[in-house]
Coordinates of C-alpha atoms in Angstrom, one line a residue:
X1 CA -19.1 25.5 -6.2
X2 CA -16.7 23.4 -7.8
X3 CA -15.7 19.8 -6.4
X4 CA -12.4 21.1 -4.9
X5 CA -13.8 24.2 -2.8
X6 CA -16.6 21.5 -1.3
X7 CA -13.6 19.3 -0.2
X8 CA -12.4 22.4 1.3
X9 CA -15.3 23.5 3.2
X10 CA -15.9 19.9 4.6
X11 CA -11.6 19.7 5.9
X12 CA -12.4 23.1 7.1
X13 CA -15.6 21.9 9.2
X14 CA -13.7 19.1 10.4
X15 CA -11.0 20.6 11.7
X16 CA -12.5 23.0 13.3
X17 CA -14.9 20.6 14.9
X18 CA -14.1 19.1 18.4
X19 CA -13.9 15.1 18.5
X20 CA -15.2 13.6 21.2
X21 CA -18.7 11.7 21.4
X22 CA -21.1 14.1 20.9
X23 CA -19.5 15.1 17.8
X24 CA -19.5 11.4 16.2
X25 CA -22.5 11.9 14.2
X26 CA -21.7 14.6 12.7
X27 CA -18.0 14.1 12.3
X28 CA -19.0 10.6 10.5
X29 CA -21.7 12.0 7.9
X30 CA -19.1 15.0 6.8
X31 CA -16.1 12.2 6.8
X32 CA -18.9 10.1 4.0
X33 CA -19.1 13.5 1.9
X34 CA -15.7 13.9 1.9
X35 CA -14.4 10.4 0.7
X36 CA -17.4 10.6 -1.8
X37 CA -16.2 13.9 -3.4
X38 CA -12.9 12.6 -3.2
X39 CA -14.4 8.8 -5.6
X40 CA -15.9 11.9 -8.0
X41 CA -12.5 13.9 -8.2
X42 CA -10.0 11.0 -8.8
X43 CA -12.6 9.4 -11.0
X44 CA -14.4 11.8 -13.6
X45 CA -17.2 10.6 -16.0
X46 CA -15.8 9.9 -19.6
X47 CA -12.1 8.7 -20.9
X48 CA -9.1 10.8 -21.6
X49 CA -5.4 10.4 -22.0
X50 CA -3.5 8.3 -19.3
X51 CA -0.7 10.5 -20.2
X52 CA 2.6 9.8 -21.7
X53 CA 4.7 7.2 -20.2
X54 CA 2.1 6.0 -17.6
X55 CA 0.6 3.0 -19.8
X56 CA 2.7 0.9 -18.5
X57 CA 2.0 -3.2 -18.9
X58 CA 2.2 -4.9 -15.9
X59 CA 4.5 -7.8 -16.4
X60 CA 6.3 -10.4 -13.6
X61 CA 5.5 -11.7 -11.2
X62 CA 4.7 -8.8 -8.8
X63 CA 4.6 -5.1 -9.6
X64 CA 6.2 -2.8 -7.3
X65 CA 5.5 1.1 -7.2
X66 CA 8.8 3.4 -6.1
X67 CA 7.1 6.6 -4.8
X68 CA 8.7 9.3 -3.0
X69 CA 8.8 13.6 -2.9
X70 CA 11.3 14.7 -6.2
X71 CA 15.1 14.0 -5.5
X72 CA 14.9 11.5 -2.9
X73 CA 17.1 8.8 -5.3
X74 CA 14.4 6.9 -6.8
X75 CA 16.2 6.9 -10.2
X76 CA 19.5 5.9 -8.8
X77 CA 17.9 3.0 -7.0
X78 CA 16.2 2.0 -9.8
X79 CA 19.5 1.3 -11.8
X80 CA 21.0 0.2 -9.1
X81 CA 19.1 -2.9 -8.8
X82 CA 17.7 -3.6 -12.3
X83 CA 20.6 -1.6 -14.5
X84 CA 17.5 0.7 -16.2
X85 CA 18.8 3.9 -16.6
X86 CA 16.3 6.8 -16.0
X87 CA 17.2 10.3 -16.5
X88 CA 18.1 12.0 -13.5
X89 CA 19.8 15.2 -12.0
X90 CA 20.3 17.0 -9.0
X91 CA 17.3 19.2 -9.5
X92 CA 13.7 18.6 -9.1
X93 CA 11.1 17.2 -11.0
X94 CA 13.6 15.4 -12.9
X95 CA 11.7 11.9 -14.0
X96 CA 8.8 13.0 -16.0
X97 CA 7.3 9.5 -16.7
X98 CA 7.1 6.7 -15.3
X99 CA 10.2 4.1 -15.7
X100 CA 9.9 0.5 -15.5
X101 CA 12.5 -2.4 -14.6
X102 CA 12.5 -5.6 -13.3
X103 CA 14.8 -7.4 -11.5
X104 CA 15.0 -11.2 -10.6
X105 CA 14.8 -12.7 -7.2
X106 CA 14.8 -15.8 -5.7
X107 CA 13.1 -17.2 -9.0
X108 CA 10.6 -14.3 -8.9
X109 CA 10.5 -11.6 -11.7
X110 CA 9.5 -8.6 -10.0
X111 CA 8.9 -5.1 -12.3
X112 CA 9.5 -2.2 -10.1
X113 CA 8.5 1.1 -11.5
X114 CA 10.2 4.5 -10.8
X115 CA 6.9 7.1 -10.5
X116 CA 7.9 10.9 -11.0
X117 CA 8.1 12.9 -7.3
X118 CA 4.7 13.1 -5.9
X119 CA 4.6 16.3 -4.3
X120 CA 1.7 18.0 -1.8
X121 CA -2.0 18.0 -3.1
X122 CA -0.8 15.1 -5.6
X123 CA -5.0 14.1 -4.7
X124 CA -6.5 17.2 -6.2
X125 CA -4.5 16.4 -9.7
X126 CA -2.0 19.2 -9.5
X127 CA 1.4 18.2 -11.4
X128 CA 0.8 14.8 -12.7
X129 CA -0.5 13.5 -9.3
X130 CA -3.3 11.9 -10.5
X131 CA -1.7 9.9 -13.0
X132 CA 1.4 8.9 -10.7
X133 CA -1.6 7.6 -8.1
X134 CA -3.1 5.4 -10.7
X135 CA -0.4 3.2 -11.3
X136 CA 0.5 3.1 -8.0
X137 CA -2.8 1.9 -7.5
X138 CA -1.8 -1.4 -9.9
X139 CA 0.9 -2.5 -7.5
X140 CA 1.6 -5.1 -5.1
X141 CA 3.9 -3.3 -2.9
X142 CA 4.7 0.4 -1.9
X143 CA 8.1 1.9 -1.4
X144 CA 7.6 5.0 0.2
X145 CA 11.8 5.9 -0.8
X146 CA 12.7 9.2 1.8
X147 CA 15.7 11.0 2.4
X148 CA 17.8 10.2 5.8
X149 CA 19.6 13.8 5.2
X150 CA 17.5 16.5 5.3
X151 CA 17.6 18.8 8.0
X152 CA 14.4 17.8 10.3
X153 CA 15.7 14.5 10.5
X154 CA 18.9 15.8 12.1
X155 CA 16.8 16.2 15.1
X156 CA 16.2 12.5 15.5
X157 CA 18.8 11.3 18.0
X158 CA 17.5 14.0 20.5
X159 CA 13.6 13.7 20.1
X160 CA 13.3 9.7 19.3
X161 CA 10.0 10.6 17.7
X162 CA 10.8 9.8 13.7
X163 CA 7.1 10.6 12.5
X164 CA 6.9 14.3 13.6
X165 CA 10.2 14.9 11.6
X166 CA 9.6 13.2 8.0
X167 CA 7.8 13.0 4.9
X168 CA 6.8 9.9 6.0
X169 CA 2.9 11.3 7.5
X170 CA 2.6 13.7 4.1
X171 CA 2.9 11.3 2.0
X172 CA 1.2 8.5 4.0
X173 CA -1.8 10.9 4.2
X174 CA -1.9 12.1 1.0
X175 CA -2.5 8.3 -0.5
X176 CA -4.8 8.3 2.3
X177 CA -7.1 10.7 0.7
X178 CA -6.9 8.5 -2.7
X179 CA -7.7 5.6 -1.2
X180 CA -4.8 3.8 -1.1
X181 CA -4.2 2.0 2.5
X182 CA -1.0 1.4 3.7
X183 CA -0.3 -1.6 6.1
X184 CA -3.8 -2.2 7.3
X185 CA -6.3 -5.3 7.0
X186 CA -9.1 -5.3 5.1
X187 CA -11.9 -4.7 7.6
X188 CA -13.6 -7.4 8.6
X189 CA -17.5 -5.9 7.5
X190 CA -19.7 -8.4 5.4
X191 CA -21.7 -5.8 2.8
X192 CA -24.1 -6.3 0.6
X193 CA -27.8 -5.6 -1.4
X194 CA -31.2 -6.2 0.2
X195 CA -33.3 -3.9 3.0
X196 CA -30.9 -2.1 5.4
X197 CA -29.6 -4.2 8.3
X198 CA -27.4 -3.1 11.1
X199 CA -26.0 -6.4 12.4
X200 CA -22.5 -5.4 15.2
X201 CA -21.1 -9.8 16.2
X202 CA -19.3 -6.8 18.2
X203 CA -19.6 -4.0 20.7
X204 CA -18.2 -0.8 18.4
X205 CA -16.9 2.1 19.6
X206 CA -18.0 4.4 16.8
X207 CA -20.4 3.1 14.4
X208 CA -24.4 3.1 15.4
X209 CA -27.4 1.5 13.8
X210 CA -28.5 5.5 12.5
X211 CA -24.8 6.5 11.6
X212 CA -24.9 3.5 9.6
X213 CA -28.4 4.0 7.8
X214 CA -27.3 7.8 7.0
X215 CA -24.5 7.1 5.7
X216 CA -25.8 5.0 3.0
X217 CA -28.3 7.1 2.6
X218 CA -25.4 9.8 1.5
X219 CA -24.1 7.6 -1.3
X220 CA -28.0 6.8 -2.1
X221 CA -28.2 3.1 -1.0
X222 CA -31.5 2.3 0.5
X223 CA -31.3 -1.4 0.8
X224 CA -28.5 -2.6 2.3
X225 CA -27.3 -5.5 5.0
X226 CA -24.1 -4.9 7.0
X227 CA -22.6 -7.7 9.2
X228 CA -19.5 -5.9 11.5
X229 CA -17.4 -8.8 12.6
X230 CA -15.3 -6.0 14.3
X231 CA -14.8 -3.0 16.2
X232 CA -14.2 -1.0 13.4
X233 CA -13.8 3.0 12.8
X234 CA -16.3 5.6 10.7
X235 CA -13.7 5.8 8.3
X236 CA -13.5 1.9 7.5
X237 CA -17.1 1.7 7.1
X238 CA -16.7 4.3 4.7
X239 CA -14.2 2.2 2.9
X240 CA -15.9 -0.5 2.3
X241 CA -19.1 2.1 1.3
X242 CA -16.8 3.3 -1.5
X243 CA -15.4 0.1 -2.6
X244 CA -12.6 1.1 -4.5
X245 CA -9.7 1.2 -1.7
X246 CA -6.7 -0.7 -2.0
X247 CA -4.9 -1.9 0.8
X248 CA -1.3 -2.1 -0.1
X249 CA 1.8 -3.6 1.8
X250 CA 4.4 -0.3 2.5
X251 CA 8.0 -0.8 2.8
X252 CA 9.8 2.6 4.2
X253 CA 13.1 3.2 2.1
X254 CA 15.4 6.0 3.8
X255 CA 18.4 6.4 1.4
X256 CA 21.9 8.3 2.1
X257 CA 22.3 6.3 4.9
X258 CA 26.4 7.2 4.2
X259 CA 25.6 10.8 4.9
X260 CA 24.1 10.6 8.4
X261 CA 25.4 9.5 12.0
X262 CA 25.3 6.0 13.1
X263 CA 22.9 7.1 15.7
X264 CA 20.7 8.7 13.5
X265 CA 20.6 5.5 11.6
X266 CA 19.8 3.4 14.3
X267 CA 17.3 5.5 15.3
X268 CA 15.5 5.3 11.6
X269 CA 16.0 1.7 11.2
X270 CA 14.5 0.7 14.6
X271 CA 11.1 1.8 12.8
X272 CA 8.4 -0.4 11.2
X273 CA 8.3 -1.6 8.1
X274 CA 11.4 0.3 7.3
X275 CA 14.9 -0.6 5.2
X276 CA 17.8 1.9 5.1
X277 CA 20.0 2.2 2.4
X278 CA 22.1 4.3 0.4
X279 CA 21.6 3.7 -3.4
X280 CA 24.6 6.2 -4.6
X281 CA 26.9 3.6 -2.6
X282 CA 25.2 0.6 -3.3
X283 CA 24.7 -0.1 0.7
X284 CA 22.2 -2.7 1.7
X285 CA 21.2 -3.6 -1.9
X286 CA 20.8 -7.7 -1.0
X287 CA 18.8 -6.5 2.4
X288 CA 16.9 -4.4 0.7
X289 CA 15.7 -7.3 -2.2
X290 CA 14.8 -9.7 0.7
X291 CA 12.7 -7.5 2.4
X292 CA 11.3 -6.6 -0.9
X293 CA 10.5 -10.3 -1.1
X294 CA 8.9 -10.4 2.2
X295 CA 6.7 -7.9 2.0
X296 CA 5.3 -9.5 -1.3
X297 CA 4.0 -12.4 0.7
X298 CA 5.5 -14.6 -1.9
X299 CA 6.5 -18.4 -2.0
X300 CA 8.9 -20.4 -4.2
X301 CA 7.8 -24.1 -4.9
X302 CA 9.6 -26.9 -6.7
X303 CA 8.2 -29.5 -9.1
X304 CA 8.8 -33.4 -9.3
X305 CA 7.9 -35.8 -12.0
X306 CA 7.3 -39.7 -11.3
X307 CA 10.4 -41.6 -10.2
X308 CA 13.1 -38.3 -10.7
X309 CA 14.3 -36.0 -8.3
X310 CA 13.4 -32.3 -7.5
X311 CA 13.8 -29.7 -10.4
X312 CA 15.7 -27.1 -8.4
X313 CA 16.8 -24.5 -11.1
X314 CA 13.5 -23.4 -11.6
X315 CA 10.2 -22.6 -9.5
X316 CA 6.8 -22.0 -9.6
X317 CA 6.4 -18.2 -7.8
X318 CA 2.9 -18.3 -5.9
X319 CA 0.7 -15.9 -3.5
X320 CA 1.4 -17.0 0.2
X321 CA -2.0 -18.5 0.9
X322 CA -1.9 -20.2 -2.5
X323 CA -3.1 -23.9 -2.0
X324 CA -2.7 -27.8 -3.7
X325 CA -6.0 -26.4 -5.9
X326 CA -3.4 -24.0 -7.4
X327 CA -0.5 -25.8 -7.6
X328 CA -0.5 -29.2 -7.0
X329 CA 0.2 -31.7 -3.8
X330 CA 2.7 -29.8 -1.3
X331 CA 4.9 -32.5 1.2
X332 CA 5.3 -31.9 4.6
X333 CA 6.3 -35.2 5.2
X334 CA 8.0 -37.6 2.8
X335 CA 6.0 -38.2 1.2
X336 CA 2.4 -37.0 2.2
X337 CA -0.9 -37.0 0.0
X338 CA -3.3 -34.2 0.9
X339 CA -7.0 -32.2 -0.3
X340 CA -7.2 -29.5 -2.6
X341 CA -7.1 -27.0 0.6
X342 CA -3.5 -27.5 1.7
X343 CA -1.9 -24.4 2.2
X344 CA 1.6 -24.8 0.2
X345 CA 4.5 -22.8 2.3
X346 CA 7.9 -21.4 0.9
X347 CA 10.2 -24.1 -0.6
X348 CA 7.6 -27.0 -0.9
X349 CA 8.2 -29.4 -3.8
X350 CA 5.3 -30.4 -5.5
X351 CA 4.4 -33.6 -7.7
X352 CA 0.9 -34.0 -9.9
X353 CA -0.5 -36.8 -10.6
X354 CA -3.3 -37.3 -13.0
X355 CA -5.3 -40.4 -12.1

């Protein structure tokens, strides 16, 4: 039985499987088997080709992955805001590689790259899922780019519920099952080496000392000690078990924005993490940059020499979080001298001085 009829049979046994406490256990050890099946299909023994047009340098300051079902407008968009043209029809399946651009903002240079239509069971490798997933995998940011037309989201302004009606689940599940995360926290589970040691700082809801141990046992670790520093589900445990999830910031494009109602629209943009636009038209282009930017997390700071003012035309572009260590000295006040730990924020001016 090959890898894909084993995934199979386990989605089978879990749907099929009621989920309430009893069933924990059990549930748990067939979710391990599944995300380890999963590691072994995404990631076979031995090298082959990446595939033409997916070797793709990653350049800038921050790399951001345009993903979406075929026809959505990801090409347009992308020569919309960084003038690369990618070929593109009204037909599916058009962009058969993947297209990079960049486009500067705020003193940033951010490459944003146009992946060809993912489409259902992208995680078991059928049309070039696979590759499309590994370079998405290399970004800093996620746009998840849907279409505000189609017919189920005509429904919208009678239902109010946005999720039953879009892509939006499909393609958030399939990344799921490849192990990219989308708007979630790392969990908080200290993991390592050495004799297996179930240690909860709090009460969990779903994981117990033998769930733990078995689990383990399933991807053949023995020795082990696991600090859980919070209620935390099977499936994140699992995460960190794997080790190879990325947790990636999402930003929720809905384009053709010009082709829908105004209450539809307010209905979409009312949703989390969510921009709308309409490329074709060039609506909400400068909206759309800024909360580009934001999601990033990133910050713009200025340097000073001795006895001259500010540079202002150009910036050092930092991770928020970055500190003095990585930059320099930050001023809140005017001026302010401070340790290697200050946390610099967005439009800090900066001066080194070598003693």
């Amino acid at each position: 039985m090959g890898i894909l009829e084993k995934i199979a049979d386990i989605e089978r046994e879990i749907s099929r499987t009621q989920k309430n406490k009893a069933t924990e256990y059990h549930l748990g050890l067939l979710k391990g088997k599944l995300a380890k099946y999963r590691a072994e299909l995404l990631e076979p023994k031995g090298t082959g080709p990446k595939g033409e047009g997916f070797d793709v340098l990653k350049s800038g300051d921050a790399r951001v992955a345009l993903i979406g079902f075929p026809s959505v407008g990801k090409s347009t968009l992308l020569g919309k805001i960084t003038g690369t043209k990618s070929e593109a029809a009204n037909y599916e399946f058009t962009t058969l590689t993947c297209i990079p651009g960049k486009f500067m903002y705020k003193g940033a240079n951010i490459q944003i790259l146009d992946l060809p239509g993912i489409i259902q069971g992208a995680a078991e490798g059928k049309g070039r899922g696979r590759q499309v997933i590994a370079v998405a995998r290399t970004a800093d940011l996620i746009i998840m780019m849907l279409d505000a037309t189609k017919s189920h989201l005509q429904r919208l302004f009678i239902t109010l519920f946005i999720n039953n009606y879009s892509f939006r689940p499909q393609l958030t599940k399939e990344l799921e099952e490849v192990g990219i995360r989308l708007n979630k926290k790392i969990p908080d589970i200290y993991y390592k080496g050495g004799g297996i040691s179930y240690n909860p700082v709090v009460k969990q809801s779903q994981l117990t000392e033998r769930l733990v141990t078995d689990i383990l046992h399933q991807y053949r670790i023995f020795n082990a000690e696991v600090l859980v520093r919070q209620d935390v589900s099977i499936d994140e445990f699992i995460d960190v078990v794997v080790g190879n999830r990325k947790y990636l910031p999402c930003l929720y494009v809905y384009n053709k924005i010009d082709q829908i109602t105004v209450e539809q629209l307010d209905i979409i943009a009312r949703e989390d993490y969510t921009t709308v636009i309409s490329a074709e038209e060039g609506l909400n282009m400068d909206y759309l940059k800024d909360s580009i930017w934001e999601h990033l997390n990133l910050l713009r700071v200025y340097t000073k020499k001795h006895s001259e003012y500010p540079d202002f035309s150009e910036g050092l572009i930092l991770r928020s979080g970055a500190t003095v260590e990585t930059a320099g000295t930050s001023t809140k006040h005017n001026p302010q001298r401070v340790g290697l730990g200050h946390p610099l924020e967005n439009e800090d001016v900066i001066q080194i001085v070598k003693k």
